[in-house]
Amino acid sequence: GRFKEPLVFLETMVESLPQLTSLDLSGTNLSSLGVSGKKPSPLCDIAGLQSRVNTPLNFLGLYKTLDEASSRLHIPARTVTGDMSEEQILLAGQLYVERSTVLENVLNDLFQIFRTESCQNLKLALEVLLNAMERHTKEKHIQISGSASLYYIMKSDDIKPDLNVKVKRKILSILLNGMFTHKSDPTMMRNGCLTLCHFQMPQDILFDYERLVQILLHIVSEHTAEENNFMQRMSIFLLNTLACQVEGEQRELVGGLGAIEKMLLIIKDKLHVGICDDVMETAWSTMWNVTDETPSNCLRFLNGDGMNLFLKCKERFPLKHDLLRNMLGLLGNVAEVPHLRHHLMTSEFVDEFSFLLDSKSDGIEVSYNAAGVLAHMASDGEAAWTIDDHEREFVLNRMVRAINRWQIDSKRNINYRSFEPIIRLLPVSHTPECQLWAVWAIANLTKVSPGKYCSLVVEEGGLRAVDAILASSQEPDPCNQTRTDVVHFAQQVRNNVNNWRQSQLEGLEG
C-alpha cells in the first residue's frame, strides 16, 4: 500500500525493532527516496534503512516497490527480492509461492527473461515454475505464464543434461494437469502443444500416454475456430507422431478414445468446405498409423463410413498425391485383415484400386499401395472374389504389369514396423501374383534399406518363406506354378540378406 510519510514510518519501525532480520516492503512506497531529518549515508540508497548499514538485514523484500528500489546499488540486506535481476525474481518465485497474485507477476517477469534467452540459472527457474504450477493448478494466469516459460526451458540445449526421466515425467504431469483444468482456454492449449513438441516421442510420454491422447483429441475436435487452426494443426501433428511410433496396445487405446471418429469428422468438415490442407492429409495419416495391424481400429474406420469418404476425397482432390498415398496406406491396413476384406469387395472399390495401379503419383507409392490392397484381396482365392464385372484375372494381369514397371531400387516413403502381413502372402501359390507383389516389396526394401529391413525379414520368418519359393522352383513337378519373376525377386531377397550379413561380419572384424 501507500503510506503518507513513508520515510518516517520505515525509519521509526526499523529503529524500534533492532533485532529485526527480515522485512518485506514489496508493493509499497516505503523505500521512497528522500530525507527524514538525518544526514543520508553514502552506503545506503534506501533512506529509511540507514540505521542498518552496519547490521544488514538477512532478507529484504523489494519486489514491485513503487520506485523500483531493487535496482539500487547500496541496499543493506544480504538477500533481496525484486524485479530488476534474474536472481531477485527467482528468489521472489521461491518465497512468494503461496501468494498467487504476486506469483502471477513473478512468472510474467520470468517469462520476459526467457524470451530474451538470457536465463542463467535454468535449473532453479524450472524448479520455481513447476512448484508454482503444481500448487496453483486452478489459477489460469499462473498456468498460462508458467507453460509459456516451460516451452523455452524444454527447447534449451543448456538444460537437457538435467532433464532426466523423473524430471520429464514431473514436467509432463504438471503440464497436463494445467491443460485439463483449463482445456477451453486457447492460449493454454497452444502453450501446452508447443511445449509437448520438445519431448522425445514416444519414450518421454508413455507413462501418461492416455491423458496426453485425450487432451490432443479434445483440441483437435473443440479448438477448430479459424484463429485456433494453428492449434488443431499442432495437435493432430502430435497425435500422428505418437501413433506412428507406438505398439499395438497404445494404438488400440488411441482408437478406443475416439481418434478414428474424430479424424473422420475432420475429413467430413474439410470436404464440406472443399479444402484439402495439411490437417486433412494428417488426419488420414493418423488413421493409417493407428490402423496398422490393429483390426479393431480398421473396423472403426469401416463403421464410420470411411470407405465412402475415401471415394469422395479421391474424386474431390484427384491431384493431391500425399492425400492419395495416405488413404491407400490405410486401406492397405484394412485389406490385411482377413475378416474385413469383404468390405472392399465391391465393383466401385475394385475399380478404383485397379485404376490406381497405373498411377505415377508420389513415385511408386500410390501404385504400390493399390497393388497391395488387391494382392491381399486376391489371396483369399477365387471363391472370395464375389464381383462379376471385374474379372479377377484381368485385375491380376494389370497388377503384374504395374509391378514390372517399378524400379527395384526405388527410394521409399514408407516405414514398416513388421513384415508379417507381407510374409503371409509369400506361400500363396494358388495366386502367384500375390507372391509377386510380396516378394518384390521385400526385395526392394532390403535393397534400399538393408540395415533397417534385412534383420526384420530374418526375425519374422520371411527368409524361410523366400527359401521355400526358391526350393519349390527347383522341383521337377509339372504342376509347379512358380512364376519366373517371383523366383527372380526371391533370389534378390536372398542375395540382399547375404550381402547384409557379410557387411555385418566385416564390421565386426574391422
Coordinates of C-alpha atoms in Angstrom, one line a residue:
G1 CA 0.0 0.0 0.0
R2 CA 0.9 3.7 0.0
F3 CA 1.9 5.4 3.3
K4 CA 1.5 9.1 3.9
E5 CA 5.0 9.6 5.4
P6 CA 6.9 6.5 4.1
L7 CA 10.4 7.5 5.2
V8 CA 9.3 8.4 8.8
F9 CA 7.3 5.2 9.0
L10 CA 10.1 2.9 7.8
E11 CA 12.8 4.6 9.8
T12 CA 10.7 4.6 13.0
M13 CA 9.8 0.9 12.5
V14 CA 13.3 -0.3 11.9
E15 CA 14.9 1.7 14.7
S16 CA 12.2 0.4 17.1
L17 CA 13.0 -3.2 16.1
P18 CA 16.8 -3.5 16.4
Q19 CA 16.6 -7.4 16.3
L20 CA 14.7 -7.4 13.0
T21 CA 16.2 -9.8 10.5
S22 CA 13.6 -10.0 7.7
L23 CA 11.5 -7.2 6.2
D24 CA 9.3 -7.2 3.1
L25 CA 8.4 -3.9 1.6
S26 CA 7.2 -5.3 -1.7
G27 CA 4.3 -3.4 -3.3
T28 CA 4.7 -0.4 -1.0
N29 CA 6.2 3.1 -1.3
L30 CA 8.2 2.6 2.0
S31 CA 11.5 2.6 0.1
S32 CA 11.0 6.0 -1.5
L33 CA 13.9 8.3 -1.9
G34 CA 14.1 11.4 0.4
V35 CA 15.3 12.6 3.7
S36 CA 14.0 12.2 7.2
G37 CA 15.9 14.8 9.2
K38 CA 19.1 12.7 9.3
K39 CA 22.1 13.1 7.1
P40 CA 21.8 10.4 4.3
S41 CA 24.6 7.8 4.3
P42 CA 26.5 7.2 1.1
L43 CA 26.4 3.5 1.9
C44 CA 22.6 3.2 1.8
D45 CA 20.3 4.0 -1.1
I46 CA 17.2 3.5 1.0
A47 CA 16.9 6.4 3.4
G48 CA 14.6 4.7 5.9
L49 CA 17.2 1.8 6.4
Q50 CA 20.3 3.9 7.1
S51 CA 20.3 2.6 10.7
R52 CA 21.0 -0.9 9.3
V53 CA 24.1 -0.1 7.2
N54 CA 26.4 -1.8 9.8
T55 CA 23.9 -4.6 10.6
P56 CA 22.3 -5.6 7.3
L57 CA 19.0 -7.5 7.2
N58 CA 19.2 -11.2 6.3
F59 CA 16.3 -10.5 3.9
L60 CA 14.6 -7.5 2.3
G61 CA 11.6 -7.7 0.0
L62 CA 11.6 -5.0 -2.7
Y63 CA 9.5 -6.7 -5.3
K64 CA 7.3 -4.3 -7.3
T65 CA 8.1 -1.3 -5.0
L66 CA 6.6 1.9 -6.4
D67 CA 10.0 3.4 -7.1
E68 CA 12.0 0.3 -8.3
A69 CA 14.1 0.2 -5.2
S70 CA 15.5 -3.2 -6.1
S71 CA 17.6 -1.5 -8.9
R72 CA 19.7 0.5 -6.4
L73 CA 23.3 -0.3 -5.7
H74 CA 23.6 0.1 -1.9
I75 CA 20.9 -2.0 -0.1
P76 CA 21.5 -3.0 3.5
A77 CA 20.4 -6.7 3.1
R78 CA 22.1 -10.0 2.3
T79 CA 19.3 -11.3 0.1
V80 CA 16.8 -9.2 -1.8
T81 CA 13.6 -10.0 -3.8
G82 CA 12.9 -7.6 -6.6
D83 CA 12.2 -7.3 -10.3
M84 CA 15.5 -5.9 -11.6
S85 CA 17.6 -9.1 -11.9
E86 CA 17.1 -12.8 -12.6
E87 CA 18.4 -13.6 -9.1
Q88 CA 15.9 -11.3 -7.4
I89 CA 13.0 -12.6 -9.5
L90 CA 13.8 -16.3 -8.9
L91 CA 14.1 -15.6 -5.1
A92 CA 10.7 -13.9 -5.3
G93 CA 9.3 -17.0 -7.0
Q94 CA 10.7 -19.2 -4.2
L95 CA 9.4 -17.1 -1.3
Y96 CA 6.1 -15.9 -2.6
V97 CA 4.9 -19.3 -3.9
E98 CA 1.8 -19.2 -1.7
R99 CA 0.7 -15.7 -2.8
S100 CA -0.9 -16.3 -6.2
T101 CA -1.5 -12.7 -7.1
V102 CA 2.2 -11.8 -6.6
L103 CA 3.4 -15.1 -8.1
E104 CA 1.5 -14.3 -11.3
N105 CA 3.6 -11.2 -11.7
V106 CA 6.8 -13.1 -10.8
L107 CA 6.1 -15.6 -13.5
N108 CA 5.4 -12.9 -16.0
D109 CA 8.8 -11.3 -15.2
L110 CA 10.5 -14.7 -15.5
F111 CA 8.9 -15.2 -18.9
Q112 CA 10.4 -11.9 -20.1
I113 CA 13.9 -13.3 -19.2
F114 CA 13.2 -16.5 -21.2
R115 CA 12.0 -14.5 -24.2
T116 CA 15.4 -12.8 -24.4
E117 CA 17.1 -16.3 -23.8
S118 CA 19.2 -14.7 -21.1
C119 CA 18.2 -17.0 -18.2
Q120 CA 21.4 -18.1 -16.4
N121 CA 20.0 -20.5 -13.8
L122 CA 17.7 -22.7 -15.8
K123 CA 17.6 -25.5 -13.2
L124 CA 16.3 -23.1 -10.4
A125 CA 13.9 -21.4 -12.9
L126 CA 12.4 -24.8 -13.8
E127 CA 12.1 -25.6 -10.1
V128 CA 10.2 -22.3 -9.4
L129 CA 7.9 -22.8 -12.4
L130 CA 7.0 -26.4 -11.5
N131 CA 6.4 -25.5 -7.9
A132 CA 4.2 -22.6 -8.9
M133 CA 2.1 -24.6 -11.4
E134 CA 1.8 -27.6 -9.2
R135 CA 0.4 -25.5 -6.2
H136 CA -1.9 -23.3 -8.2
T137 CA -3.4 -25.6 -10.8
K138 CA -6.7 -23.7 -10.9
E139 CA -5.1 -20.2 -11.3
K140 CA -5.3 -19.9 -15.1
H141 CA -2.9 -17.0 -15.5
I142 CA -0.2 -18.8 -13.5
Q143 CA -0.7 -21.9 -15.7
I144 CA -0.5 -19.8 -18.9
S145 CA 2.6 -17.9 -17.9
G146 CA 4.2 -21.0 -16.4
S147 CA 3.6 -23.1 -19.5
A148 CA 4.9 -20.3 -21.8
S149 CA 8.2 -20.4 -19.8
L150 CA 8.3 -24.2 -19.8
Y151 CA 8.4 -24.1 -23.6
Y152 CA 11.6 -22.0 -23.6
I153 CA 13.1 -24.3 -21.0
M154 CA 12.3 -27.5 -22.9
K155 CA 13.8 -26.2 -26.1
S156 CA 17.0 -25.1 -24.5
D157 CA 20.1 -27.3 -25.1
D158 CA 21.7 -26.0 -21.9
I159 CA 19.3 -27.8 -19.5
K160 CA 19.0 -31.1 -21.4
P161 CA 21.6 -32.8 -19.2
D162 CA 19.4 -32.1 -16.1
L163 CA 16.2 -33.4 -17.7
N164 CA 16.3 -37.0 -16.6
V165 CA 13.3 -39.3 -16.7
K166 CA 12.0 -38.3 -13.3
V167 CA 12.1 -34.6 -14.2
K168 CA 10.5 -35.0 -17.6
R169 CA 7.7 -37.0 -16.0
K170 CA 7.1 -34.3 -13.5
I171 CA 7.0 -31.6 -16.2
L172 CA 4.6 -33.6 -18.4
S173 CA 2.3 -34.4 -15.5
I174 CA 2.1 -30.8 -14.2
L175 CA 1.6 -29.5 -17.8
L176 CA -1.2 -31.9 -18.5
N177 CA -2.9 -31.1 -15.2
G178 CA -2.9 -27.4 -16.3
M179 CA -4.2 -28.3 -19.8
F180 CA -7.0 -30.4 -18.4
T181 CA -8.0 -27.8 -15.9
H182 CA -8.1 -25.0 -18.5
K183 CA -9.0 -27.0 -21.6
S184 CA -11.3 -24.4 -23.0
D185 CA -8.5 -21.7 -23.0
P186 CA -6.8 -21.5 -26.4
T187 CA -3.7 -19.8 -25.0
M188 CA -3.1 -22.6 -22.5
M189 CA -3.7 -25.2 -25.2
R190 CA -1.3 -23.5 -27.6
N191 CA 1.4 -23.2 -24.9
G192 CA 0.9 -26.8 -24.0
C193 CA 1.2 -28.1 -27.5
L194 CA 4.3 -26.0 -28.3
T195 CA 6.0 -27.4 -25.1
L196 CA 4.9 -31.0 -25.9
C197 CA 6.7 -30.7 -29.3
H198 CA 10.0 -30.7 -27.4
F199 CA 9.5 -34.1 -25.7
Q200 CA 11.1 -37.2 -27.2
M201 CA 8.3 -39.3 -28.7
P202 CA 7.2 -41.8 -27.5
Q203 CA 9.6 -42.6 -24.7
D204 CA 9.1 -39.5 -22.7
I205 CA 5.3 -39.7 -22.6
L206 CA 4.4 -43.4 -22.4
F207 CA 3.8 -43.2 -18.7
D208 CA 0.9 -40.7 -19.2
Y209 CA 0.0 -41.7 -22.7
E210 CA -3.8 -41.9 -22.2
R211 CA -4.1 -38.4 -20.8
L212 CA -1.9 -36.9 -23.5
V213 CA -4.0 -38.5 -26.2
Q214 CA -7.2 -37.4 -24.5
I215 CA -6.2 -33.7 -24.4
L216 CA -4.9 -33.8 -28.0
L217 CA -8.2 -35.3 -29.2
H218 CA -10.0 -32.6 -27.3
I219 CA -8.0 -29.8 -29.0
V220 CA -8.5 -31.5 -32.4
S221 CA -12.3 -31.5 -32.1
E222 CA -13.0 -28.5 -29.9
H223 CA -10.5 -25.8 -30.9
T224 CA -11.5 -25.6 -34.6
A225 CA -12.2 -21.9 -35.0
E226 CA -10.2 -20.1 -37.7
E227 CA -8.0 -18.3 -35.1
N228 CA -7.2 -21.7 -33.5
N229 CA -6.4 -23.6 -36.7
F230 CA -2.8 -23.5 -35.7
M231 CA -3.6 -25.4 -32.5
Q232 CA -5.6 -28.0 -34.4
R233 CA -2.7 -28.4 -36.8
M234 CA -0.2 -28.9 -33.9
S235 CA -2.3 -31.3 -32.0
I236 CA -3.1 -33.5 -35.0
F237 CA 0.6 -33.5 -35.9
L238 CA 1.4 -34.6 -32.3
L239 CA -1.2 -37.3 -32.5
N240 CA 0.2 -38.6 -35.7
T241 CA 3.7 -38.6 -34.3
L242 CA 2.5 -40.6 -31.3
A243 CA 0.5 -43.1 -33.4
C244 CA 3.4 -44.0 -35.8
Q245 CA 5.9 -44.8 -33.0
V246 CA 3.9 -46.9 -30.5
E247 CA 3.0 -50.5 -30.2
G248 CA -0.4 -52.2 -30.7
E249 CA -1.6 -51.7 -27.2
Q250 CA -1.2 -47.9 -27.5
R251 CA -2.8 -47.9 -31.0
E252 CA -5.8 -49.8 -29.5
L253 CA -6.0 -47.2 -26.8
V254 CA -6.0 -44.3 -29.3
G255 CA -8.8 -45.9 -31.2
G256 CA -10.8 -46.6 -28.1
L257 CA -10.6 -43.0 -27.1
G258 CA -12.3 -42.0 -30.3
A259 CA -9.4 -41.0 -32.6
I260 CA -10.8 -42.6 -35.7
E261 CA -14.2 -41.0 -35.3
K262 CA -12.7 -37.6 -34.7
M263 CA -10.4 -37.9 -37.7
L264 CA -13.4 -38.8 -39.9
L265 CA -15.3 -35.8 -38.6
I266 CA -12.4 -33.5 -39.6
I267 CA -12.3 -35.0 -43.0
K268 CA -16.0 -34.5 -43.5
D269 CA -15.7 -30.9 -42.4
K270 CA -12.9 -30.3 -44.9
L271 CA -14.8 -32.0 -47.7
H272 CA -17.9 -29.8 -46.9
V273 CA -15.9 -26.6 -47.4
G274 CA -13.8 -28.0 -50.2
I275 CA -10.4 -27.7 -48.6
C276 CA -7.6 -30.2 -48.7
D277 CA -4.8 -29.0 -46.4
D278 CA -2.2 -30.5 -44.2
V279 CA -4.8 -31.1 -41.4
M280 CA -6.8 -33.3 -43.7
E281 CA -3.8 -35.1 -45.0
T282 CA -2.5 -35.7 -41.4
A283 CA -6.0 -36.9 -40.4
W284 CA -5.7 -39.7 -43.0
S285 CA -2.1 -40.3 -42.0
T286 CA -3.1 -40.6 -38.3
M287 CA -5.7 -43.2 -39.2
W288 CA -3.2 -45.0 -41.4
N289 CA -0.9 -45.3 -38.4
V290 CA -3.5 -46.3 -35.8
T291 CA -5.0 -49.0 -38.0
D292 CA -1.6 -50.7 -38.7
E293 CA -2.0 -54.3 -37.6
T294 CA -4.9 -53.2 -35.4
P295 CA -8.1 -54.8 -36.7
S296 CA -10.4 -53.1 -34.1
N297 CA -9.4 -49.7 -35.5
C298 CA -9.8 -50.9 -39.1
L299 CA -13.4 -51.8 -38.1
R300 CA -14.0 -48.4 -36.6
F301 CA -12.9 -46.8 -39.8
L302 CA -15.3 -49.0 -41.8
N303 CA -18.2 -48.4 -39.4
G304 CA -17.5 -44.7 -39.6
D305 CA -18.3 -44.7 -43.4
G306 CA -14.5 -44.3 -44.1
M307 CA -14.7 -46.1 -47.5
N308 CA -17.2 -43.6 -48.8
L309 CA -15.1 -40.7 -47.6
F310 CA -12.1 -42.3 -49.4
L311 CA -14.1 -42.2 -52.7
K312 CA -15.3 -38.6 -52.1
C313 CA -11.8 -37.4 -51.3
K314 CA -10.3 -39.0 -54.3
E315 CA -13.0 -37.5 -56.5
R316 CA -12.7 -34.1 -55.0
F317 CA -8.9 -33.8 -54.8
P318 CA -7.5 -36.1 -57.5
L319 CA -4.2 -34.3 -57.8
K320 CA -3.3 -34.4 -54.0
H321 CA -0.6 -37.1 -54.1
D322 CA 0.2 -37.1 -50.4
L323 CA -3.5 -37.5 -49.6
L324 CA -3.9 -40.4 -52.0
R325 CA -0.8 -42.1 -50.6
N326 CA -2.1 -41.8 -47.0
M327 CA -5.6 -43.0 -47.9
L328 CA -4.3 -46.1 -49.8
G329 CA -1.9 -46.9 -47.0
L330 CA -4.9 -47.0 -44.6
L331 CA -6.9 -49.2 -47.0
G332 CA -3.9 -51.5 -47.2
N333 CA -4.2 -52.0 -43.4
V334 CA -7.9 -52.8 -43.8
A335 CA -7.1 -55.3 -46.6
E336 CA -4.6 -57.1 -44.4
V337 CA -7.4 -58.2 -42.0
P338 CA -9.0 -61.3 -43.5
H339 CA -12.4 -61.0 -41.9
L340 CA -12.7 -57.3 -43.1
R341 CA -11.6 -57.7 -46.7
H342 CA -15.2 -58.4 -47.9
H343 CA -16.0 -54.8 -47.2
L344 CA -13.6 -53.8 -50.0
M345 CA -15.1 -56.4 -52.4
T346 CA -17.4 -54.1 -54.4
S347 CA -17.2 -53.1 -58.1
E348 CA -16.7 -49.5 -57.1
F349 CA -13.8 -50.0 -54.8
V350 CA -12.0 -52.6 -57.0
D351 CA -12.4 -50.3 -60.0
E352 CA -10.6 -47.5 -58.1
F353 CA -7.8 -49.8 -56.9
S354 CA -7.3 -51.2 -60.4
F355 CA -7.3 -47.7 -61.9
L356 CA -4.7 -46.5 -59.4
L357 CA -2.3 -49.3 -60.4
D358 CA -1.2 -47.1 -63.3
S359 CA -0.8 -44.0 -61.1
K360 CA 2.6 -42.4 -61.1
S361 CA 1.8 -40.2 -58.1
D362 CA 4.4 -39.9 -55.4
G363 CA 6.9 -42.1 -57.2
I364 CA 5.6 -45.7 -56.9
E365 CA 3.8 -45.3 -53.6
V366 CA 0.2 -45.0 -54.8
S367 CA 0.6 -47.8 -57.4
Y368 CA 2.4 -49.9 -54.8
N369 CA -0.3 -49.4 -52.2
A370 CA -3.1 -50.1 -54.6
A371 CA -1.4 -53.4 -55.7
G372 CA -1.0 -54.3 -52.0
V373 CA -4.7 -53.9 -51.4
L374 CA -5.6 -56.1 -54.4
A375 CA -2.9 -58.7 -53.6
H376 CA -4.5 -59.2 -50.1
M377 CA -8.0 -59.3 -51.6
A378 CA -6.9 -61.9 -54.2
S379 CA -5.1 -64.0 -51.7
D380 CA -8.4 -65.4 -50.4
G381 CA -8.8 -67.3 -53.6
E382 CA -11.3 -67.3 -56.5
A383 CA -14.3 -68.2 -54.3
A384 CA -13.8 -65.0 -52.3
W385 CA -13.8 -62.8 -55.4
T386 CA -17.5 -62.2 -55.4
I387 CA -17.9 -59.5 -58.1
D388 CA -18.5 -60.4 -61.7
D389 CA -18.0 -57.2 -63.6
H390 CA -14.3 -57.0 -62.7
E391 CA -12.8 -60.3 -63.7
R392 CA -10.2 -61.4 -61.3
E393 CA -7.7 -62.5 -64.0
F394 CA -8.0 -59.0 -65.7
V395 CA -7.2 -57.2 -62.4
L396 CA -4.3 -59.6 -61.6
N397 CA -2.7 -59.1 -65.0
R398 CA -3.0 -55.4 -64.6
M399 CA -1.3 -55.7 -61.2
V400 CA 1.6 -57.7 -62.7
R401 CA 2.0 -55.0 -65.5
A402 CA 2.3 -52.3 -62.8
I403 CA 4.8 -54.3 -60.7
N404 CA 7.0 -54.8 -63.7
R405 CA 7.2 -51.1 -64.3
W406 CA 8.6 -50.4 -60.8
Q407 CA 12.3 -49.9 -60.3
I408 CA 13.7 -52.3 -57.7
D409 CA 16.0 -49.6 -56.3
S410 CA 13.1 -47.1 -55.8
K411 CA 13.5 -45.0 -52.7
R412 CA 10.5 -45.4 -50.4
N413 CA 8.3 -43.0 -48.5
I414 CA 7.1 -45.7 -46.1
N415 CA 8.1 -47.2 -42.7
Y416 CA 7.3 -50.8 -41.9
R417 CA 7.3 -51.9 -38.3
S418 CA 6.6 -55.5 -39.3
F419 CA 6.7 -57.6 -42.5
E420 CA 4.3 -60.2 -41.1
P421 CA 1.3 -59.2 -43.3
I422 CA 3.5 -59.3 -46.4
I423 CA 5.2 -62.5 -45.4
R424 CA 1.7 -64.2 -45.2
L425 CA 1.4 -63.7 -48.9
L426 CA 4.6 -65.5 -49.9
P427 CA 3.2 -69.0 -49.6
V428 CA 0.0 -68.1 -51.6
S429 CA 1.0 -70.3 -54.6
H430 CA -2.6 -70.6 -55.8
T431 CA -2.4 -66.9 -56.8
P432 CA 1.3 -66.3 -57.8
E433 CA 0.5 -62.6 -58.5
C434 CA 0.1 -62.2 -54.7
Q435 CA 3.5 -63.8 -54.2
L436 CA 5.0 -61.4 -56.8
W437 CA 3.8 -58.3 -55.0
A438 CA 5.0 -59.6 -51.7
V439 CA 8.5 -60.7 -52.8
W440 CA 9.0 -57.5 -54.8
A441 CA 8.2 -55.4 -51.7
I442 CA 10.7 -57.3 -49.6
A443 CA 13.4 -57.3 -52.3
N444 CA 13.0 -53.5 -52.8
L445 CA 13.1 -52.7 -49.1
T446 CA 16.1 -55.0 -48.3
K447 CA 18.0 -53.5 -51.2
V448 CA 17.2 -49.8 -50.4
S449 CA 17.4 -50.0 -46.6
P450 CA 19.3 -53.3 -45.8
G451 CA 20.3 -52.1 -42.3
K452 CA 16.7 -51.5 -41.4
Y453 CA 14.9 -54.3 -43.0
C454 CA 17.2 -57.4 -43.5
S455 CA 17.1 -58.2 -39.8
L456 CA 13.3 -57.9 -39.8
V457 CA 12.9 -60.3 -42.7
V458 CA 15.1 -62.9 -40.9
E459 CA 13.5 -62.4 -37.5
E460 CA 9.9 -62.7 -38.8
G461 CA 10.5 -65.8 -40.9
G462 CA 10.5 -64.1 -44.3
L463 CA 13.7 -65.6 -45.3
R464 CA 12.4 -69.1 -44.7
A465 CA 9.4 -68.4 -46.9
V466 CA 11.6 -67.0 -49.6
D467 CA 13.9 -70.1 -49.5
A468 CA 10.7 -72.2 -49.8
I469 CA 9.9 -70.4 -53.0
L470 CA 13.4 -71.0 -54.4
A471 CA 13.3 -74.7 -53.4
S472 CA 9.9 -75.1 -55.0
S473 CA 11.1 -73.7 -58.3
Q474 CA 13.8 -76.4 -58.5
E475 CA 11.3 -79.2 -58.2
P476 CA 10.5 -81.2 -61.4
D477 CA 6.8 -81.3 -60.6
P478 CA 4.9 -80.4 -63.8
C479 CA 2.2 -78.8 -61.6
N480 CA 4.7 -76.3 -60.3
Q481 CA 3.2 -72.8 -60.8
T482 CA 6.1 -70.7 -59.6
R483 CA 6.5 -67.7 -61.9
T484 CA 10.0 -66.8 -63.1
D485 CA 9.7 -63.2 -61.9
V486 CA 8.7 -64.4 -58.4
V487 CA 11.8 -66.6 -58.4
H488 CA 13.9 -63.7 -59.6
F489 CA 12.9 -61.4 -56.8
A490 CA 13.1 -64.2 -54.2
Q491 CA 16.7 -64.7 -55.3
Q492 CA 17.3 -60.9 -54.9
V493 CA 16.0 -61.1 -51.3
R494 CA 18.3 -64.0 -50.6
N495 CA 21.3 -62.0 -52.1
N496 CA 20.4 -58.8 -50.2
V497 CA 20.3 -60.7 -46.9
N498 CA 23.6 -62.5 -47.6
N499 CA 25.3 -59.2 -48.5
W500 CA 23.9 -57.6 -45.3
R501 CA 25.2 -60.5 -43.2
Q502 CA 28.6 -60.2 -44.9
S503 CA 28.8 -56.5 -44.2
Q504 CA 27.9 -57.2 -40.5
L505 CA 30.7 -59.6 -40.3
E506 CA 33.2 -57.3 -41.9
G507 CA 32.1 -54.6 -39.5
L508 CA 32.8 -56.9 -36.5
E509 CA 36.2 -57.9 -37.9
G510 CA 37.1 -54.2 -38.5

